[in-house]
Amino acid sequence: MNLTIPPMGAVMNLARRDAHDKLSGRTRYAIDQAGPGTLQAAILRSEIASARILRIDASKAKNMPGVRAVITAEDAPGRHGIGVIDHPLFARDVIRYFGEPIAAVAADTVEQARAATAVIEVEIEPLAPILTMAEALAAGAPLVHPDWKSYEVQLDGVARAGNVAWEAKVVRGDTDAAFARPDVTIVESCFTVGRQSHVPFEPRAAVATFEDGRFHIIASTQVPWTVRKVTAEVLGVPSSQVRVTVPPVGGAFGLKFDCTIEPMAALLAKKTGRRVALINSRYEETITCLCRENAEIRIRSAVTKEGEIVGREATVLMDCGAFGGEQIFLTTMTAHTLGGNYKLGSVRLNSRAVYTNTAPNGAFRACNGVYNTFALERHTDEICDAIGMDPLEFRRRNVLGDGDIGATGQVFEGEVLRPMVERMEALKASLPSKAPLAADRLYGRATTVGTWFIFVGPSSATVHLNADGSATLVTTGVEIGSGTMVQSLPQIVAAELGIRPDDVVVKAADTDAAGLDLGVGGGRTTVSIGAASLKACEEIRNRILPVASEMLQTPREKLVLANSRVEIIGRKGAGTTIAKVVERVQQLSGPVAGSGAFTKPGVQAMAGCAMAHFIDAIDIPVFAVHDCEVAVDPETGHVDVLSYQVVQDVGRALNPRAIHGQVQGGVVQGLGYALHEEVTIDALGRIAQSGFETYRLPLAQDVVPVTIDLYEGAPSIGPLGTKGAGEVPILNVAAAVACAVANATGRSVCRLPLTPPRVLELITRVDPPLDFTHISSTWLENTIR
């Protein structure tokens, strides 16, 4: 593990270089790239959740005014997917969700394109939709994918059957023996959560051209290489024929971690020979967006009176919607979130992605972890009630520490979470309680812990050291609003090369200019691209320092790069500028550049413990401890958050101000999930919340100032000891609020969000405890055998 101290100048509160342009409206996003003469596209989407397609006739649409091209599934026969290749670009024989694309039209104006979609004739045979996971798992349930057995599967030995798109399992130790012990108390809990919509300001947008036999797509995406790969797959062309560039992205939060409309724009561009823009309306974005999935969880634990967890079993149902998509990958997360936080003697976990006739779901900030942490921490408090132990004492005794074994058998390094709990206790003691503000309302407080991890994966970087002493960083990293591309990466490169961050130019993502990158998300950008950038800078140092040594007649080991100069250690001002050294290197051996690559080193799990997982063990664990105080109005059910505190593991804080911004934003987004935001599916299988008017986001008056303590020094393989800081702030929020509300009301909180009507039902006992009939208490009955 890397515990390297950052070089002098690496740590600073660096302001965002893009802030002024974004605030003044000068930044040009993908949605702004169309330009004069660009054709506009529109999509014909299904208005039914389940049906057989008998006939599609687009002949009238092709003759409508201004129409240049119409495409359907006949034009894009390929499928794509993660783990399971089940997702066509357009519905062909079967409609599987309300809003599924059936055809797309390119015309001179968007009004003409929409008018043309309206005259496309689609003859269908309606089918009864499967709208809930309980319906999907019922005996004899119709299949969302009758031909599921024919799909290509990208991992060996995966359990799949019927409406279960994917099943990931963890089995470690003998839980049957643990639950049979006479000295244990068995605690069982059920939890349910709804969907959450990302609602970035910029909708999904793509502008495409087809020139010189190649596609060029300008996209609002987090994953340019995924867009390149998927576009090639569904259009049946080599990946080398697809170029993807990405301007600044107007928000994402995981929504743009997939590929949806980009291949449609590319195909229309090829058919028309023109530049084509395809931009989702807010309505389309809302009813078809990849929400955070709704989930249902049954968890039970066998615990001794001393608080030792000798056995744990859990089943998590994740609604993937009509196609597996990212949910297939996200089944992996349960092992590290619901199976995280605490030492477990034995464990059996089962995570199932379930097909329904609803819009596909996908990744959302701390995906899977937010609701699993809610369930785990609520279950932990119920354990404490059952055995009569103080919740903080239970956590102190049981949190994972140095040498402890995680759910999948990996050995954790470093004592991190326990000192963070103690740091939170000290922070709470230093702040006055807000209990007096509750007045006549019900007061509650709770402290929760959370375990997340940084996605690593492949990244590459090239750094050019220019003749004026500036540097250009070339990657396919994307600026999605987190600031990584305009803050931490320039800081890392600048610190290694001894120049100012302002002198580091970061090139916009372009798959033709830079090498493979997994994408921006999961807190991975600073870690993976930062590590690749460090290796690139090392090559540059190895090019310029020997030449500087000769120029200054000084041994290399006595030279340091700082203040845009090569200085002689101990002789201030006795060096030369980096620009002069670069000029000399160019004369001797040509331009100065370095390239670097990075990928996960791979931490060991216990052999045979994790099944159908994409990540058996986590390379960079990251932890969080949250505390909040709430007041609950017993007459209205309104929950008021009085205070919020966060201790966050950051490895090494290169830019504390930027991290504080991420924490504050993540907490507010988490409060929305905990208290306000609820996506519901109506009887037609349609998302009922169709825009900003009907979807309740946190507003300015809902923002709670967060007291933040950054915990540094935990082991990390990240560059300069860093860890990603943007993903984890949302992780514990729903858990902390729910546990505080439970403490305030004296009732078991098992549903989210905690809207006023739901809290009022909780207080008046109208809302009965959950007991899923479609998730058995016998763990094996929830698995495909």
mmCIF file of N, CA, C and O in Angstrom, residues 10-49:
data_model
loop_
_atom_site.group_PDB
_atom_site.id
_atom_site.type_symbol
_atom_site.label_atom_id
_atom_site.label_comp_id
_atom_site.label_asym_id
_atom_site.label_seq_id
_atom_site.Cartn_x
_atom_site.Cartn_y
_atom_site.Cartn_z
ATOM 1 N N ALA A 10 1.778 19.899 -4.028
ATOM 2 C CA ALA A 10 0.684 19.069 -4.546
ATOM 3 C C ALA A 10 -0.616 19.368 -3.823
ATOM 4 O O ALA A 10 -1.690 19.275 -4.410
ATOM 5 N N VAL A 11 -0.547 19.693 -2.532
ATOM 6 C CA VAL A 11 -1.747 19.935 -1.742
ATOM 7 C C VAL A 11 -2.060 21.427 -1.752
ATOM 8 O O VAL A 11 -1.242 22.250 -1.373
ATOM 9 N N MET A 12 -3.271 21.768 -2.211
ATOM 10 C CA MET A 12 -3.672 23.179 -2.234
ATOM 11 C C MET A 12 -5.175 23.261 -2.438
ATOM 12 O O MET A 12 -5.796 22.338 -2.951
ATOM 13 N N ASN A 13 -5.760 24.365 -2.046
ATOM 14 C CA ASN A 13 -7.166 24.638 -2.336
ATOM 15 C C ASN A 13 -7.244 25.330 -3.693
ATOM 16 O O ASN A 13 -7.364 26.545 -3.793
ATOM 17 N N LEU A 14 -7.159 24.534 -4.734
ATOM 18 C CA LEU A 14 -7.125 25.058 -6.093
ATOM 19 C C LEU A 14 -8.535 25.318 -6.593
ATOM 20 O O LEU A 14 -9.383 24.431 -6.576
ATOM 21 N N ALA A 15 -8.775 26.536 -7.042
ATOM 22 C CA ALA A 15 -10.099 26.878 -7.580
ATOM 23 C C ALA A 15 -10.311 26.209 -8.931
ATOM 24 O O ALA A 15 -9.361 25.884 -9.648
ATOM 25 N N ARG A 16 -11.570 26.019 -9.303
ATOM 26 C CA ARG A 16 -11.915 25.417 -10.575
ATOM 27 C C ARG A 16 -11.676 26.424 -11.701
ATOM 28 O O ARG A 16 -12.207 27.527 -11.685
ATOM 29 N N ARG A 17 -10.917 25.999 -12.685
ATOM 30 C CA ARG A 17 -10.641 26.902 -13.805
ATOM 31 C C ARG A 17 -11.863 27.079 -14.714
ATOM 32 O O ARG A 17 -11.929 28.030 -15.488
ATOM 33 N N ASP A 18 -12.835 26.147 -14.637
ATOM 34 C CA ASP A 18 -14.008 26.227 -15.504
ATOM 35 C C ASP A 18 -15.192 26.926 -14.838
ATOM 36 O O ASP A 18 -16.263 27.046 -15.437
ATOM 37 N N ALA A 19 -15.013 27.394 -13.600
ATOM 38 C CA ALA A 19 -16.147 27.927 -12.843
ATOM 39 C C ALA A 19 -16.746 29.166 -13.512
ATOM 40 O O ALA A 19 -17.968 29.277 -13.640
ATOM 41 N N HIS A 20 -15.903 30.111 -13.929
ATOM 42 C CA HIS A 20 -16.424 31.367 -14.472
ATOM 43 C C HIS A 20 -17.239 31.125 -15.735
ATOM 44 O O HIS A 20 -18.348 31.672 -15.900
ATOM 45 N N ASP A 21 -16.699 30.318 -16.655
ATOM 46 C CA ASP A 21 -17.418 30.072 -17.908
ATOM 47 C C ASP A 21 -18.737 29.340 -17.662
ATOM 48 O O ASP A 21 -19.750 29.622 -18.315
ATOM 49 N N LYS A 22 -18.736 28.406 -16.712
ATOM 50 C CA LYS A 22 -19.975 27.677 -16.425
ATOM 51 C C LYS A 22 -21.013 28.592 -15.790
ATOM 52 O O LYS A 22 -22.206 28.546 -16.129
ATOM 53 N N LEU A 23 -20.567 29.438 -14.882
ATOM 54 C CA LEU A 23 -21.506 30.339 -14.218
ATOM 55 C C LEU A 23 -22.029 31.420 -15.162
ATOM 56 O O LEU A 23 -23.158 31.896 -14.996
ATOM 57 N N SER A 24 -21.234 31.781 -16.147
ATOM 58 C CA SER A 24 -21.647 32.846 -17.066
ATOM 59 C C SER A 24 -22.326 32.309 -18.318
ATOM 60 O O SER A 24 -22.733 33.089 -19.185
ATOM 61 N N GLY A 25 -22.427 30.977 -18.441
ATOM 62 C CA GLY A 25 -23.121 30.395 -19.581
ATOM 63 C C GLY A 25 -22.286 30.281 -20.834
ATOM 64 O O GLY A 25 -22.823 30.056 -21.927
ATOM 65 N N ARG A 26 -20.980 30.406 -20.729
ATOM 66 C CA ARG A 26 -20.112 30.348 -21.921
ATOM 67 C C ARG A 26 -19.692 28.927 -22.266
ATOM 68 O O ARG A 26 -19.280 28.663 -23.394
ATOM 69 N N THR A 27 -19.755 28.005 -21.323
ATOM 70 C CA THR A 27 -19.326 26.629 -21.585
ATOM 71 C C THR A 27 -20.231 25.997 -22.635
ATOM 72 O O THR A 27 -21.450 26.104 -22.574
ATOM 73 N N ARG A 28 -19.609 25.304 -23.590
ATOM 74 C CA ARG A 28 -20.369 24.655 -24.654
ATOM 75 C C ARG A 28 -20.408 23.152 -24.396
ATOM 76 O O ARG A 28 -19.390 22.474 -24.445
ATOM 77 N N TYR A 29 -21.603 22.682 -24.120
ATOM 78 C CA TYR A 29 -21.838 21.265 -23.849
ATOM 79 C C TYR A 29 -22.167 20.547 -25.159
ATOM 80 O O TYR A 29 -22.273 21.168 -26.224
ATOM 81 N N ALA A 30 -22.377 19.243 -25.098
ATOM 82 C CA ALA A 30 -22.726 18.483 -26.302
ATOM 83 C C ALA A 30 -24.003 19.028 -26.930
ATOM 84 O O ALA A 30 -24.147 19.070 -28.157
ATOM 85 N N ILE A 31 -24.921 19.451 -26.093
ATOM 86 C CA ILE A 31 -26.196 19.965 -26.572
ATOM 87 C C ILE A 31 -26.015 21.234 -27.409
ATOM 88 O O ILE A 31 -26.888 21.616 -28.198
ATOM 89 N N ASP A 32 -24.852 21.898 -27.271
ATOM 90 C CA ASP A 32 -24.569 23.145 -27.993
ATOM 91 C C ASP A 32 -23.757 22.933 -29.265
ATOM 92 O O ASP A 32 -23.369 23.901 -29.917
ATOM 93 N N GLN A 33 -23.463 21.684 -29.618
ATOM 94 C CA GLN A 33 -22.511 21.413 -30.694
ATOM 95 C C GLN A 33 -23.155 21.247 -32.067
ATOM 96 O O GLN A 33 -22.460 20.972 -33.039
ATOM 97 N N ALA A 34 -24.478 21.370 -32.162
ATOM 98 C CA ALA A 34 -25.149 21.067 -33.429
ATOM 99 C C ALA A 34 -24.722 22.014 -34.546
ATOM 100 O O ALA A 34 -24.203 21.601 -35.575
ATOM 101 N N GLY A 35 -24.936 23.305 -34.385
ATOM 102 C CA GLY A 35 -24.529 24.270 -35.397
ATOM 103 C C GLY A 35 -25.481 24.335 -36.581
ATOM 104 O O GLY A 35 -26.350 23.475 -36.763
ATOM 105 N N PRO A 36 -25.334 25.369 -37.430
ATOM 106 C CA PRO A 36 -26.217 25.552 -38.589
ATOM 107 C C PRO A 36 -26.131 24.372 -39.551
ATOM 108 O O PRO A 36 -25.065 23.790 -39.761
ATOM 109 N N GLY A 37 -27.269 24.027 -40.146
ATOM 110 C CA GLY A 37 -27.313 22.959 -41.145
ATOM 111 C C GLY A 37 -27.376 21.559 -40.566
ATOM 112 O O GLY A 37 -27.418 20.570 -41.314
ATOM 113 N N THR A 38 -27.363 21.437 -39.258
ATOM 114 C CA THR A 38 -27.425 20.124 -38.622
ATOM 115 C C THR A 38 -28.860 19.593 -38.663
ATOM 116 O O THR A 38 -29.804 20.304 -38.326
ATOM 117 N N LEU A 39 -29.013 18.346 -39.068
ATOM 118 C CA LEU A 39 -30.324 17.711 -39.027
ATOM 119 C C LEU A 39 -30.690 17.405 -37.581
ATOM 120 O O LEU A 39 -29.809 17.136 -36.742
ATOM 121 N N GLN A 40 -31.978 17.430 -37.299
ATOM 122 C CA GLN A 40 -32.466 17.139 -35.959
ATOM 123 C C GLN A 40 -33.191 15.794 -35.976
ATOM 124 O O GLN A 40 -33.937 15.495 -36.914
ATOM 125 N N ALA A 41 -32.995 15.023 -34.915
ATOM 126 C CA ALA A 41 -33.581 13.680 -34.863
ATOM 127 C C ALA A 41 -34.587 13.568 -33.723
ATOM 128 O O ALA A 41 -34.520 14.304 -32.734
ATOM 129 N N ALA A 42 -35.515 12.650 -33.896
ATOM 130 C CA ALA A 42 -36.505 12.341 -32.861
ATOM 131 C C ALA A 42 -36.735 10.839 -32.854
ATOM 132 O O ALA A 42 -36.551 10.156 -33.874
ATOM 133 N N ILE A 43 -37.156 10.329 -31.714
ATOM 134 C CA ILE A 43 -37.338 8.893 -31.514
ATOM 135 C C ILE A 43 -38.818 8.583 -31.332
ATOM 136 O O ILE A 43 -39.514 9.259 -30.565
ATOM 137 N N LEU A 44 -39.300 7.564 -32.033
ATOM 138 C CA LEU A 44 -40.624 7.015 -31.759
ATOM 139 C C LEU A 44 -40.465 6.012 -30.625
ATOM 140 O O LEU A 44 -39.732 5.020 -30.762
ATOM 141 N N ARG A 45 -41.148 6.287 -29.517
ATOM 142 C CA ARG A 45 -41.029 5.431 -28.341
ATOM 143 C C ARG A 45 -42.355 4.724 -28.064
ATOM 144 O O ARG A 45 -43.426 5.270 -28.325
ATOM 145 N N SER A 46 -42.243 3.541 -27.518
ATOM 146 C CA SER A 46 -43.436 2.759 -27.204
ATOM 147 C C SER A 46 -44.287 3.451 -26.149
ATOM 148 O O SER A 46 -43.758 4.050 -25.206
ATOM 149 N N GLU A 47 -45.592 3.336 -26.290
ATOM 150 C CA GLU A 47 -46.523 3.845 -25.285
ATOM 151 C C GLU A 47 -47.266 2.700 -24.614
ATOM 152 O O GLU A 47 -48.388 2.851 -24.129
ATOM 153 N N ILE A 48 -46.600 1.556 -24.594
ATOM 154 C CA ILE A 48 -47.119 0.386 -23.901
ATOM 155 C C ILE A 48 -45.923 -0.358 -23.321
ATOM 156 O O ILE A 48 -44.809 -0.281 -23.859
ATOM 157 N N ALA A 49 -46.106 -1.046 -22.212
ATOM 158 C CA ALA A 49 -44.974 -1.668 -21.520
ATOM 159 C C ALA A 49 -44.619 -3.046 -22.047
ATOM 160 O O ALA A 49 -43.478 -3.482 -21.916
#
